[in-house]
Every structure is written in C-alpha cells, then in structure tokens.
C-alpha cells in the first residue's frame, strides 16, 4: 500500500496476473500514473473507449443485430499514425493513454446513439509478457442467439488464451453513466469455444433490455515475445432482435360471425403487443368483415411494461384498457375480448367509463352506452349492453399477466348488435330455377374475412 498526502492506493494482483488499483481520493489518476511508472506495470484502466477517429460499428438492420469492433493496441501509438490516425485523443480533445486509445470502431450509446455497447478494451503487462482483451456487450433492445467472434491479433493466433467470463462484471457499472445503465452478469465458462484458426466463438442465448455481460481473453506470451508491436484485434457480434415485429409475428386474426343479416353490425379487432415494446405493437380494426374504422372500432391500449428482466417473464403484469365505439346506433349488444396468445386476464368485474377514455371522445365518440354489464375471467372478458347510441363509446381497464409462452400478447375483440327498428331483408328463392345455359359467374363478392396478414 502506498500513501501520498491524503491519497491511499491499494495494489493487488488478481488471478489474471495483472495489477489493480483502488483509491480513496480524487488524486487517483495522478497517483496511479506515478505508481505505474515506478513499478513498470501497465495497469488495467477504467475504459473511455472512444477517440476522435473512432467510427461507428453498428451495422444492424431492423431485426438483425450486426456489430463490429476493432482496436489497435500499441503502447507507442501516436495520434498522427499513418495507419491508425486520430486514435490517441479523446472526444474531449485531450490526449489519452494507449489503453484508452486505438479504438478503430465500436458500438456506443454515448458517442453514436446506438442501442447498446460493444468495444475491445485492452492493456498489457510488458514485463510479464501478458496481454488482456476485455469485451463488454450490452443492449437496450432484446436480442437472442448472440454469437460473438473474437479474432485476435495475427501475432497471437498461436498463443492459447485463458477465457475469463467473470472479469470486472461486479464493478463496471461504477465506471460512469454509459456502463451504469445496464445490469452486468458473467457468462458460464462453457460459453467460449476455441476455433482451429485461433479465433474464438462465444455464444449468448439471450440479452434482455438493460442486460449486459463482460468477459476477457488473457494471453501469456513466451519470454522472447516482442511486446512492442502494433496488435490489431477484431470482434463481431450477430443476433436476432426480439422486439417489434421481428420474430414469430402472429398471423392469426378474428373470424367474422357467419351469415350476418342486414340489420346486424359486427366490429372485430386484433391487438398485438410484443412484450418487449413499451406500447401496443399493432391494432387491426374491422367492420362487418372488412378492415375499416369508418363506422366504429374495438381494440385496446396498453401500458405498464417494466424495465427489469423480470418484466418479460411469466407472471409479469401489464395494464390494458379495452374499448369499443360506434357511429351507428345499436341495441341488444354483446361484447367479448379473448386473450388468444401470451397472456391471461386477472379476474374481476369491469369498472366501465362511458363515454370511453383515451382518444375516443376526441374522435367524436362522446355519448354514453346504457345497461353495460360483464365479467372478466382469465380466459376472456364478456358481457352485454342494452344499447349503444350513435357516436357512443365505453372503456374499462383489464390487467393482464404474461403466460411466458410467447413474445406476443394477442387479443381478439368482438362487438355485435342490431340497428334499432331494422327489419332483416327476406331472402327469396324462385320456385322454378332459371335454365342454366352456361357456367354462371358470381356478380356479388362472398363475405370477406379479416386479413390474416397485418398491414
């Protein structure tokens, strides 16, 4: 332990063979530099991994994660290096140490507005012939089946590293806001596999929003190894995003009631909510079998998605508001909402608001319904109304619980009633069929069903 004025510095050696410092004073950065020079040790730094010449490494598409990171490690790298220029000055315009320089490309929420973090942190113990490459991977979007490929510098391909999945997961969140916004956890040691060409593959089954992991490759070089070279490391991460309409998007749609008569009106709706999205992913609205909102609508609003990993697992709760509206006066109304995928309702009795809440009144549905009743069961909500005047609406809250068997919550809505005073048109059948002289061609379309493919 060294003490300088009011600064106490503890020096310890960890399992990887390199030194770590802890401090109790704001003069740490100056003291660390002095100690490092005295001991000839190149210390593992808190990483500030963006230089003025660093380029964006995020090449993802809407549903596919594709991240690249590349770093050159050179203790003598200059900012005017002809091959790797502008990599020894930070974004604040100040020169940096080699361990905070050399970042050719990376993924960064702070520097590039990316939905995550990915970089190749690096340092070496020149005297001990040791080299360390530390890789953080963090995401703000849910992603599955991640594959990280580590291609070490050409000089290291014949040196077998030690894979360290623990690394600094326990402390990286204290390195500043960029890292503090994630929850860091180590991977199993079995996640990394060596490849015949000297590269390594690390598999990560899933990272939920706000999850992250940090691991490193530790190299012990032979005694005659030249540590004064330029070392270029490359990393690549691929995976599939799970939010929005990216994976296994539902195609099923509610089916119209068969043979509606001329006095019957039926509104159908489909609500799709990817469990990783903060708001409803898609609403489909149908009137008498065709997609339309000209005469009214039934559907749902949603909110209350949490931000912790537990918010996306079975049993997690959300709030939904179920609603219906019509421009056509109806009586003898029946309604139902069925959770057909991904969730179930919490049982209860609807506490209806009429006219409905949300945007319904702004959209002109300002009249109240009469005789509303119903029940909410885990398998669905059902009920009746005596009447819905023209331009009337209703809404009520119906909390849900995720079932954990799908990334999508899907609700089917049905609202059916008759027009007051309407008499169904009678169907007439000729007593003697007309003579058929050719194959008849239908002149009226058959009843259509809501499209099974969302638009």
Short mmCIF file of C-alpha atoms in Angstrom, two decimals:
data_model
loop_
_atom_site.label_atom_id
_atom_site.label_comp_id
_atom_site.label_asym_id
_atom_site.label_seq_id
_atom_site.Cartn_x
_atom_site.Cartn_y
_atom_site.Cartn_z
CA UNK A 1 0.00 0.00 0.00
CA UNK A 2 1.33 3.44 -0.94
CA UNK A 3 0.16 6.68 0.67
CA UNK A 4 0.68 10.09 -0.91
CA UNK A 5 -0.71 13.03 1.07
CA UNK A 6 -4.40 12.14 1.56
CA UNK A 7 -4.45 9.51 -1.16
CA UNK A 8 -4.34 5.83 -0.29
CA UNK A 9 -3.64 3.37 -3.09
CA UNK A 10 -4.00 -0.38 -2.62
CA UNK A 11 -2.10 -2.53 -5.09
CA UNK A 12 -3.13 -6.15 -5.57
CA UNK A 13 -2.59 -8.83 -8.16
CA UNK A 14 -5.63 -10.70 -9.46
CA UNK A 15 -5.99 -14.14 -10.97
CA UNK A 16 -5.05 -12.93 -14.42
CA UNK A 17 -1.65 -11.79 -13.24
CA UNK A 18 -2.12 -8.04 -13.77
CA UNK A 19 -2.32 -5.36 -11.12
CA UNK A 20 -5.38 -3.48 -9.97
CA UNK A 21 -5.66 -0.25 -8.04
CA UNK A 22 -8.36 1.05 -5.75
CA UNK A 23 -8.45 4.60 -4.37
CA UNK A 24 -9.91 6.85 -1.75
CA UNK A 25 -9.22 10.28 -3.20
CA UNK A 26 -9.78 12.42 -6.26
CA UNK A 27 -5.99 12.43 -6.97
CA UNK A 28 -6.15 8.78 -8.02
CA UNK A 29 -5.42 9.31 -11.71
CA UNK A 30 -2.15 11.16 -10.93
CA UNK A 31 -1.11 8.65 -8.29
CA UNK A 32 -1.87 5.65 -10.50
CA UNK A 33 0.29 7.04 -13.27
CA UNK A 34 3.17 7.60 -10.86
CA UNK A 35 2.92 4.12 -9.36
CA UNK A 36 2.72 2.51 -12.78
CA UNK A 37 5.89 4.28 -13.86
CA UNK A 38 7.70 3.28 -10.67
CA UNK A 39 6.71 -0.38 -10.92
CA UNK A 40 6.92 -0.75 -14.68
CA UNK A 41 3.41 -2.20 -14.68
CA UNK A 42 0.82 -1.39 -17.36
CA UNK A 43 -2.42 -1.24 -15.42
CA UNK A 44 -5.95 -2.28 -16.30
CA UNK A 45 -7.77 1.01 -16.82
CA UNK A 46 -11.26 2.26 -16.46
CA UNK A 47 -12.08 2.37 -20.17
CA UNK A 48 -13.15 5.53 -22.01
CA UNK A 49 -13.28 3.82 -25.32
CA UNK A 50 -13.94 6.47 -27.93
CA UNK A 51 -11.38 8.54 -29.82
CA UNK A 52 -11.83 11.36 -32.32
CA UNK A 53 -11.12 8.92 -35.16
CA UNK A 54 -13.34 6.09 -33.87
CA UNK A 55 -16.05 5.08 -36.37
CA UNK A 56 -19.49 3.58 -35.81
CA UNK A 57 -19.51 -0.22 -35.71
CA UNK A 58 -23.26 -0.76 -35.62
CA UNK A 59 -24.41 -2.17 -38.98
CA UNK A 60 -27.67 -3.70 -37.77
CA UNK A 61 -30.94 -3.85 -39.68
CA UNK A 62 -34.41 -3.59 -38.14
CA UNK A 63 -34.47 -7.16 -36.84
CA UNK A 64 -30.85 -8.32 -37.11
CA UNK A 65 -28.05 -7.27 -34.79
CA UNK A 66 -24.72 -6.81 -36.57
CA UNK A 67 -21.99 -5.16 -34.52
CA UNK A 68 -18.30 -4.74 -35.28
CA UNK A 69 -15.47 -3.55 -33.08
CA UNK A 70 -11.77 -3.19 -33.84
CA UNK A 71 -8.94 -1.92 -31.70
CA UNK A 72 -5.20 -1.48 -32.15
CA UNK A 73 -3.03 -1.94 -29.06
CA UNK A 74 0.28 -0.10 -29.29
CA UNK A 75 1.96 1.48 -26.27
CA UNK A 76 3.74 3.90 -28.61
CA UNK A 77 0.77 4.76 -30.85
CA UNK A 78 0.79 8.39 -31.99
CA UNK A 79 -2.24 10.40 -32.95
CA UNK A 80 -0.74 11.01 -36.39
CA UNK A 81 -0.01 7.33 -37.02
CA UNK A 82 -0.30 6.83 -40.80
CA UNK A 83 -2.27 3.59 -40.46
CA UNK A 84 -4.43 4.39 -37.43
CA UNK A 85 -4.77 8.19 -37.26
CA UNK A 86 -6.72 10.20 -34.68
CA UNK A 87 -6.94 7.39 -32.16
CA UNK A 88 -4.92 8.86 -29.29
CA UNK A 89 -7.16 11.83 -28.48
CA UNK A 90 -10.43 11.54 -26.59
CA UNK A 91 -13.68 13.22 -27.53
CA UNK A 92 -12.81 15.98 -25.06
CA UNK A 93 -9.77 16.85 -27.18
CA UNK A 94 -7.24 15.62 -24.61
CA UNK A 95 -4.52 13.02 -25.25
CA UNK A 96 -5.20 9.57 -23.81
CA UNK A 97 -3.18 6.62 -22.60
CA UNK A 98 -2.71 3.77 -25.09
CA UNK A 99 -5.23 1.66 -23.18
CA UNK A 100 -7.87 4.34 -23.81
CA UNK A 101 -6.71 4.87 -27.37
CA UNK A 102 -6.60 2.81 -30.53
CA UNK A 103 -10.37 2.32 -30.78
CA UNK A 104 -10.87 1.95 -34.54
CA UNK A 105 -14.59 1.09 -34.38
CA UNK A 106 -17.14 0.35 -31.67
CA UNK A 107 -20.81 0.42 -30.70
CA UNK A 108 -21.61 3.21 -28.24
CA UNK A 109 -24.81 4.72 -26.92
CA UNK A 110 -22.92 7.82 -25.80
CA UNK A 111 -20.89 8.50 -28.95
CA UNK A 112 -23.22 7.24 -31.69
CA UNK A 113 -26.66 6.85 -30.11
CA UNK A 114 -26.50 3.09 -30.53
CA UNK A 115 -28.90 0.74 -28.68
CA UNK A 116 -26.05 -0.83 -26.75
CA UNK A 117 -22.31 -1.04 -26.11
CA UNK A 118 -19.57 -3.13 -27.72
CA UNK A 119 -15.85 -2.44 -27.72
CA UNK A 120 -12.47 -4.13 -27.32
CA UNK A 121 -10.80 -2.85 -24.17
CA UNK A 122 -7.09 -3.66 -24.00
CA UNK A 123 -3.90 -3.37 -21.96
CA UNK A 124 -0.73 -5.34 -21.38
CA UNK A 125 1.92 -6.14 -18.81
CA UNK A 126 5.02 -5.71 -20.90
CA UNK A 127 7.46 -7.02 -18.31
CA UNK A 128 5.34 -10.06 -17.53
CA UNK A 129 4.64 -10.74 -21.22
CA UNK A 130 0.92 -10.64 -20.59
CA UNK A 131 -1.83 -9.14 -22.74
CA UNK A 132 -5.51 -8.63 -21.93
CA UNK A 133 -8.52 -8.06 -24.18
CA UNK A 134 -11.75 -7.25 -22.34
CA UNK A 135 -15.10 -7.18 -24.18
CA UNK A 136 -18.32 -5.58 -22.87
CA UNK A 137 -21.57 -6.42 -24.69
CA UNK A 138 -24.68 -4.54 -23.56
CA UNK A 139 -28.06 -3.95 -25.19
CA UNK A 140 -31.10 -1.72 -24.81
CA UNK A 141 -33.15 -3.97 -27.11
CA UNK A 142 -33.97 -7.65 -26.52
CA UNK A 143 -31.80 -9.92 -28.62
CA UNK A 144 -31.48 -13.70 -28.84
CA UNK A 145 -28.96 -16.19 -30.21
CA UNK A 146 -25.99 -13.86 -29.96
CA UNK A 147 -22.71 -15.06 -31.39
CA UNK A 148 -19.50 -13.19 -30.63
CA UNK A 149 -16.43 -13.98 -32.74
CA UNK A 150 -13.05 -12.89 -31.42
CA UNK A 151 -10.26 -12.66 -33.99
CA UNK A 152 -7.06 -11.93 -32.07
CA UNK A 153 -4.11 -10.02 -33.49
CA UNK A 154 -2.16 -12.04 -36.03
CA UNK A 155 0.81 -12.24 -33.62
CA UNK A 156 -1.37 -14.00 -31.01
CA UNK A 157 -3.03 -16.67 -33.13
CA UNK A 158 -0.62 -19.36 -31.96
CA UNK A 159 -0.96 -18.35 -28.31
CA UNK A 160 -3.80 -20.01 -26.40
CA UNK A 161 -5.56 -17.55 -24.08
CA UNK A 162 -7.47 -18.10 -20.87
CA UNK A 163 -11.13 -17.17 -21.19
CA UNK A 164 -12.26 -15.21 -18.13
CA UNK A 165 -16.07 -14.80 -18.01
CA UNK A 166 -16.03 -13.11 -14.60
CA UNK A 167 -13.69 -10.22 -15.44
CA UNK A 168 -14.98 -6.93 -13.98
CA UNK A 169 -18.73 -7.60 -14.17
CA UNK A 170 -19.09 -6.70 -10.49
CA UNK A 171 -17.58 -3.23 -10.87
CA UNK A 172 -18.06 -1.98 -14.45
CA UNK A 173 -21.33 -0.24 -13.54
CA UNK A 174 -19.28 2.12 -11.36
CA UNK A 175 -17.23 3.33 -14.32
CA UNK A 176 -19.71 6.01 -15.32
CA UNK A 177 -23.19 6.59 -16.77
CA UNK A 178 -22.52 4.77 -20.02
CA UNK A 179 -22.00 1.48 -18.17
CA UNK A 180 -24.23 2.17 -15.17
CA UNK A 181 -27.41 1.94 -17.27
CA UNK A 182 -27.02 -1.85 -17.57
CA UNK A 183 -27.11 -4.86 -15.27
CA UNK A 184 -23.90 -6.86 -15.74
CA UNK A 185 -23.65 -10.61 -15.24
CA UNK A 186 -20.92 -13.14 -16.12
CA UNK A 187 -21.41 -15.91 -18.66
CA UNK A 188 -20.78 -19.59 -17.97
CA UNK A 189 -17.19 -20.60 -18.71
CA UNK A 190 -18.54 -23.07 -21.28
CA UNK A 191 -19.81 -20.18 -23.42
CA UNK A 192 -16.45 -19.81 -25.19
CA UNK A 193 -15.07 -22.27 -27.72
CA UNK A 194 -11.69 -22.10 -29.47
CA UNK A 195 -11.62 -22.42 -33.25
CA UNK A 196 -8.85 -24.09 -35.29
CA UNK A 197 -7.76 -20.78 -36.85
CA UNK A 198 -7.03 -19.17 -33.48
CA UNK A 199 -10.31 -17.28 -33.26
CA UNK A 200 -12.87 -17.85 -30.51
CA UNK A 201 -16.65 -18.06 -30.51
CA UNK A 202 -18.74 -17.01 -27.52
CA UNK A 203 -22.46 -17.83 -27.52
CA UNK A 204 -25.03 -15.86 -25.52
CA UNK A 205 -28.59 -17.29 -25.64
CA UNK A 206 -30.33 -14.00 -24.84
CA UNK A 207 -29.86 -10.49 -23.51
CA UNK A 208 -32.98 -8.66 -22.38
CA UNK A 209 -33.24 -4.85 -22.43
CA UNK A 210 -30.74 -3.44 -19.97
CA UNK A 211 -28.75 -6.68 -19.64
CA UNK A 212 -25.04 -6.90 -20.31
CA UNK A 213 -22.02 -9.12 -19.89
CA UNK A 214 -18.27 -8.57 -19.73
CA UNK A 215 -15.56 -11.14 -20.41
CA UNK A 216 -11.92 -11.16 -21.37
CA UNK A 217 -9.17 -13.16 -23.05
CA UNK A 218 -5.87 -13.27 -21.16
CA UNK A 219 -2.72 -14.11 -23.09
CA UNK A 220 0.61 -15.25 -21.65
CA UNK A 221 3.32 -14.85 -24.25
CA UNK A 222 6.66 -16.68 -24.38
CA UNK A 223 9.66 -14.97 -22.82
CA UNK A 224 11.14 -13.90 -26.17
CA UNK A 225 7.89 -12.35 -27.44
CA UNK A 226 8.13 -8.78 -28.74
CA UNK A 227 5.53 -6.73 -26.84
CA UNK A 228 6.37 -3.51 -28.68
CA UNK A 229 4.36 -4.25 -31.83
CA UNK A 230 1.03 -2.99 -33.10
CA UNK A 231 -1.68 -5.54 -32.23
CA UNK A 232 -5.00 -5.33 -34.10
CA UNK A 233 -7.93 -7.20 -32.51
CA UNK A 234 -11.33 -7.64 -34.15
CA UNK A 235 -14.72 -8.58 -32.70
CA UNK A 236 -18.05 -9.27 -34.37
CA UNK A 237 -21.46 -9.87 -32.76
CA UNK A 238 -24.59 -11.13 -34.51
CA UNK A 239 -28.05 -11.94 -33.19
CA UNK A 240 -31.76 -11.50 -33.74
CA UNK A 241 -33.77 -8.71 -32.19
CA UNK A 242 -36.97 -9.84 -30.47
CA UNK A 243 -39.00 -6.65 -30.21
CA UNK A 244 -41.46 -5.03 -32.63
CA UNK A 245 -42.41 -7.42 -35.48
CA UNK A 246 -39.07 -9.21 -35.62
CA UNK A 247 -39.53 -12.83 -34.56
CA UNK A 248 -42.56 -15.10 -34.99
CA UNK A 249 -45.03 -12.30 -35.57
CA UNK A 250 -48.63 -13.55 -35.12
CA UNK A 251 -50.71 -14.04 -38.26
CA UNK A 252 -54.00 -15.29 -36.80
CA UNK A 253 -57.00 -12.94 -36.98
CA UNK A 254 -60.53 -12.98 -35.51
CA UNK A 255 -63.09 -14.50 -37.83
CA UNK A 256 -66.43 -12.83 -38.61
CA UNK A 257 -69.67 -14.41 -37.46
CA UNK A 258 -71.24 -16.42 -40.27
CA UNK A 259 -74.24 -15.05 -42.20
CA UNK A 260 -74.86 -11.65 -40.62
CA UNK A 261 -78.29 -10.38 -41.63
CA UNK A 262 -78.88 -6.88 -42.98
CA UNK A 263 -79.71 -5.49 -39.55
CA UNK A 264 -76.69 -6.86 -37.71
CA UNK A 265 -73.44 -4.98 -37.18
CA UNK A 266 -70.20 -6.58 -36.05
CA UNK A 267 -66.96 -4.85 -35.12
CA UNK A 268 -63.84 -7.02 -34.78
CA UNK A 269 -60.42 -6.08 -33.51
CA UNK A 270 -56.99 -7.55 -33.03
CA UNK A 271 -54.46 -6.18 -30.56
CA UNK A 272 -50.83 -7.30 -30.80
CA UNK A 273 -48.37 -6.27 -28.10
CA UNK A 274 -44.81 -7.52 -28.29
CA UNK A 275 -43.88 -7.98 -24.64
CA UNK A 276 -40.64 -6.04 -25.20
CA UNK A 277 -42.39 -2.98 -26.65
CA UNK A 278 -43.49 -0.21 -24.30
CA UNK A 279 -46.68 0.44 -26.25
CA UNK A 280 -49.08 -1.64 -28.36
CA UNK A 281 -47.26 -3.01 -31.40
CA UNK A 282 -50.23 -3.13 -33.79
CA UNK A 283 -54.01 -2.66 -33.81
CA UNK A 284 -56.26 -4.12 -36.53
CA UNK A 285 -59.91 -2.98 -36.74
CA UNK A 286 -62.71 -4.48 -38.84
CA UNK A 287 -66.34 -3.67 -39.64
CA UNK A 288 -68.62 -6.43 -40.95
CA UNK A 289 -65.67 -8.46 -42.20
CA UNK A 290 -63.61 -5.70 -43.82
CA UNK A 291 -60.76 -3.70 -42.33
CA UNK A 292 -62.24 -0.28 -41.57
CA UNK A 293 -62.68 2.34 -38.84
CA UNK A 294 -65.31 4.37 -40.69
CA UNK A 295 -68.21 3.18 -38.55
CA UNK A 296 -66.55 2.40 -35.21
CA UNK A 297 -63.89 0.24 -33.60
CA UNK A 298 -62.96 -2.17 -30.84
CA UNK A 299 -59.42 -2.58 -29.53
CA UNK A 300 -57.14 -1.90 -26.58
CA UNK A 301 -54.47 0.38 -25.12
CA UNK A 302 -51.59 -0.90 -23.01
CA UNK A 303 -49.01 0.40 -20.56
CA UNK A 304 -47.02 -0.61 -17.51
CA UNK A 305 -44.17 -2.56 -19.06
CA UNK A 306 -41.32 -2.76 -16.58
CA UNK A 307 -37.63 -2.35 -17.35
CA UNK A 308 -36.12 -5.19 -15.34
CA UNK A 309 -35.61 -8.71 -16.76
CA UNK A 310 -38.50 -9.93 -14.59
CA UNK A 311 -40.89 -7.72 -16.58
CA UNK A 312 -40.65 -10.10 -19.55
CA UNK A 313 -41.21 -13.42 -17.78
CA UNK A 314 -44.29 -15.46 -16.89
CA UNK A 315 -46.40 -13.80 -14.22
CA UNK A 316 -45.30 -10.25 -15.02
CA UNK A 317 -48.18 -7.80 -15.05
CA UNK A 318 -49.31 -5.14 -17.51
CA UNK A 319 -52.29 -2.80 -17.69
CA UNK A 320 -54.68 -2.80 -20.62
CA UNK A 321 -57.70 -0.67 -21.39
CA UNK A 322 -60.35 -2.38 -23.53
CA UNK A 323 -62.66 -0.16 -25.52
CA UNK A 324 -65.42 -0.03 -28.08
CA UNK A 325 -67.11 2.72 -30.09
CA UNK A 326 -69.75 3.02 -32.79
CA UNK A 327 -71.09 5.72 -35.09
CA UNK A 328 -74.16 3.55 -35.74
CA UNK A 329 -76.89 3.22 -33.11
CA UNK A 330 -77.10 -0.37 -31.82
CA UNK A 331 -79.23 -2.35 -29.39
CA UNK A 332 -79.03 -5.82 -27.85
CA UNK A 333 -75.26 -5.55 -27.91
CA UNK A 334 -72.87 -8.35 -26.96
CA UNK A 335 -69.12 -7.93 -26.48
CA UNK A 336 -66.15 -10.17 -25.78
CA UNK A 337 -62.36 -9.92 -25.63
CA UNK A 338 -60.29 -13.11 -25.74
CA UNK A 339 -56.56 -13.33 -24.94
CA UNK A 340 -55.51 -15.89 -27.55
CA UNK A 341 -51.75 -15.73 -27.03
CA UNK A 342 -49.17 -14.66 -24.49
CA UNK A 343 -51.31 -13.54 -21.55
CA UNK A 344 -54.38 -14.03 -19.41
CA UNK A 345 -56.64 -11.53 -17.69
CA UNK A 346 -56.81 -11.05 -13.96
CA UNK A 347 -60.39 -11.92 -12.93
CA UNK A 348 -62.74 -9.15 -11.92
CA UNK A 349 -65.73 -7.02 -12.80
CA UNK A 350 -65.34 -4.23 -15.39
CA UNK A 351 -65.45 -0.72 -13.98
CA UNK A 352 -66.72 0.89 -17.13
CA UNK A 353 -66.24 4.50 -18.24
CA UNK A 354 -68.76 5.78 -20.78
CA UNK A 355 -68.10 7.69 -22.90
CA UNK A 356 -64.75 5.95 -23.09
CA UNK A 357 -61.34 7.29 -22.12
CA UNK A 358 -58.20 7.70 -24.19
CA UNK A 359 -58.73 9.30 -27.61
CA UNK A 360 -62.34 8.14 -28.05
CA UNK A 361 -64.03 11.38 -27.06
CA UNK A 362 -61.59 13.43 -29.12
CA UNK A 363 -62.57 11.23 -32.06
CA UNK A 364 -66.24 12.14 -31.63
CA UNK A 365 -67.48 9.20 -29.54
CA UNK A 366 -68.97 11.38 -26.81
CA UNK A 367 -72.25 9.60 -25.96
CA UNK A 368 -72.75 7.07 -23.19
CA UNK A 369 -73.91 3.47 -23.54
CA UNK A 370 -76.77 2.02 -21.45
CA UNK A 371 -77.08 -1.19 -19.48
CA UNK A 372 -73.41 -2.21 -19.58
CA UNK A 373 -72.61 -5.46 -17.74
CA UNK A 374 -69.98 -8.14 -17.91
CA UNK A 375 -67.31 -10.21 -16.26
CA UNK A 376 -63.55 -10.67 -16.64
CA UNK A 377 -62.13 -14.19 -16.37
CA UNK A 378 -58.55 -15.33 -17.10
CA UNK A 379 -59.69 -16.83 -20.42
CA UNK A 380 -61.65 -13.78 -21.57
CA UNK A 381 -63.93 -10.84 -20.83
CA UNK A 382 -67.60 -10.98 -21.94
CA UNK A 383 -70.79 -9.04 -21.44
CA UNK A 384 -73.78 -7.18 -22.86
CA UNK A 385 -75.24 -3.68 -23.28
CA UNK A 386 -78.84 -2.64 -23.70
CA UNK A 387 -77.90 -0.02 -26.27
CA UNK A 388 -75.12 2.00 -27.84
CA UNK A 389 -76.42 5.29 -29.24
CA UNK A 390 -74.79 6.71 -32.33
CA UNK A 391 -71.33 8.13 -31.54
CA UNK A 392 -71.13 6.35 -28.21
CA UNK A 393 -68.20 4.59 -26.58
CA UNK A 394 -67.03 2.76 -23.47
CA UNK A 395 -63.76 1.59 -21.93
CA UNK A 396 -62.56 -0.32 -18.89
CA UNK A 397 -59.24 -1.48 -17.51
CA UNK A 398 -58.34 -5.17 -17.59
CA UNK A 399 -54.92 -6.05 -16.12
CA UNK A 400 -53.10 -8.99 -17.67
CA UNK A 401 -50.39 -11.45 -16.66
CA UNK A 402 -47.87 -12.80 -19.13
CA UNK A 403 -48.00 -16.56 -19.59
CA UNK A 404 -44.38 -16.83 -20.74
CA UNK A 405 -45.16 -18.98 -23.79
CA UNK A 406 -44.90 -16.22 -26.39
CA UNK A 407 -43.20 -12.89 -27.02
CA UNK A 408 -46.57 -11.51 -28.15
CA UNK A 409 -49.80 -10.74 -26.34
CA UNK A 410 -52.68 -11.13 -28.79
CA UNK A 411 -56.28 -10.14 -28.03
CA UNK A 412 -59.33 -10.78 -30.23
CA UNK A 413 -62.25 -8.35 -29.82
CA UNK A 414 -65.87 -8.74 -30.95
CA UNK A 415 -68.76 -6.27 -30.57
CA UNK A 416 -72.10 -7.22 -32.13
CA UNK A 417 -75.52 -5.59 -32.15
CA UNK A 418 -78.57 -4.78 -34.24
CA UNK A 419 -79.81 -1.49 -35.69
CA UNK A 420 -82.90 -0.27 -33.83
CA UNK A 421 -86.17 -0.66 -35.75
CA UNK A 422 -84.48 -2.53 -38.60
CA UNK A 423 -86.29 -5.46 -40.25
CA UNK A 424 -84.00 -8.04 -41.86
CA UNK A 425 -84.45 -8.34 -45.60
CA UNK A 426 -86.21 -11.58 -46.51
CA UNK A 427 -84.39 -13.94 -48.83
CA UNK A 428 -86.50 -15.17 -51.74
CA UNK A 429 -85.97 -18.32 -53.73
CA UNK A 430 -87.58 -18.73 -57.20
CA UNK A 431 -89.99 -21.65 -57.36
CA UNK A 432 -88.55 -22.67 -60.69
CA UNK A 433 -84.81 -22.30 -61.13
CA UNK A 434 -83.78 -20.49 -64.28
CA UNK A 435 -82.39 -22.55 -67.10
CA UNK A 436 -78.66 -22.85 -66.91
CA UNK A 437 -77.09 -22.34 -70.31
CA UNK A 438 -73.52 -21.67 -69.18
CA UNK A 439 -71.41 -21.65 -66.09
CA UNK A 440 -72.69 -18.74 -64.01
CA UNK A 441 -70.32 -16.01 -62.83
CA UNK A 442 -70.95 -14.51 -59.43
CA UNK A 443 -71.69 -10.79 -59.55
CA UNK A 444 -71.52 -10.23 -55.78
CA UNK A 445 -68.45 -10.87 -53.60
CA UNK A 446 -68.54 -13.54 -50.95
CA UNK A 447 -68.29 -12.35 -47.32
CA UNK A 448 -64.70 -11.41 -46.64
CA UNK A 449 -62.71 -12.26 -43.55
CA UNK A 450 -60.22 -10.01 -41.80
CA UNK A 451 -56.84 -10.39 -43.39
CA UNK A 452 -54.58 -12.77 -41.55
CA UNK A 453 -51.59 -10.74 -42.57
CA UNK A 454 -51.20 -7.47 -40.62
CA UNK A 455 -50.81 -4.30 -42.66
#
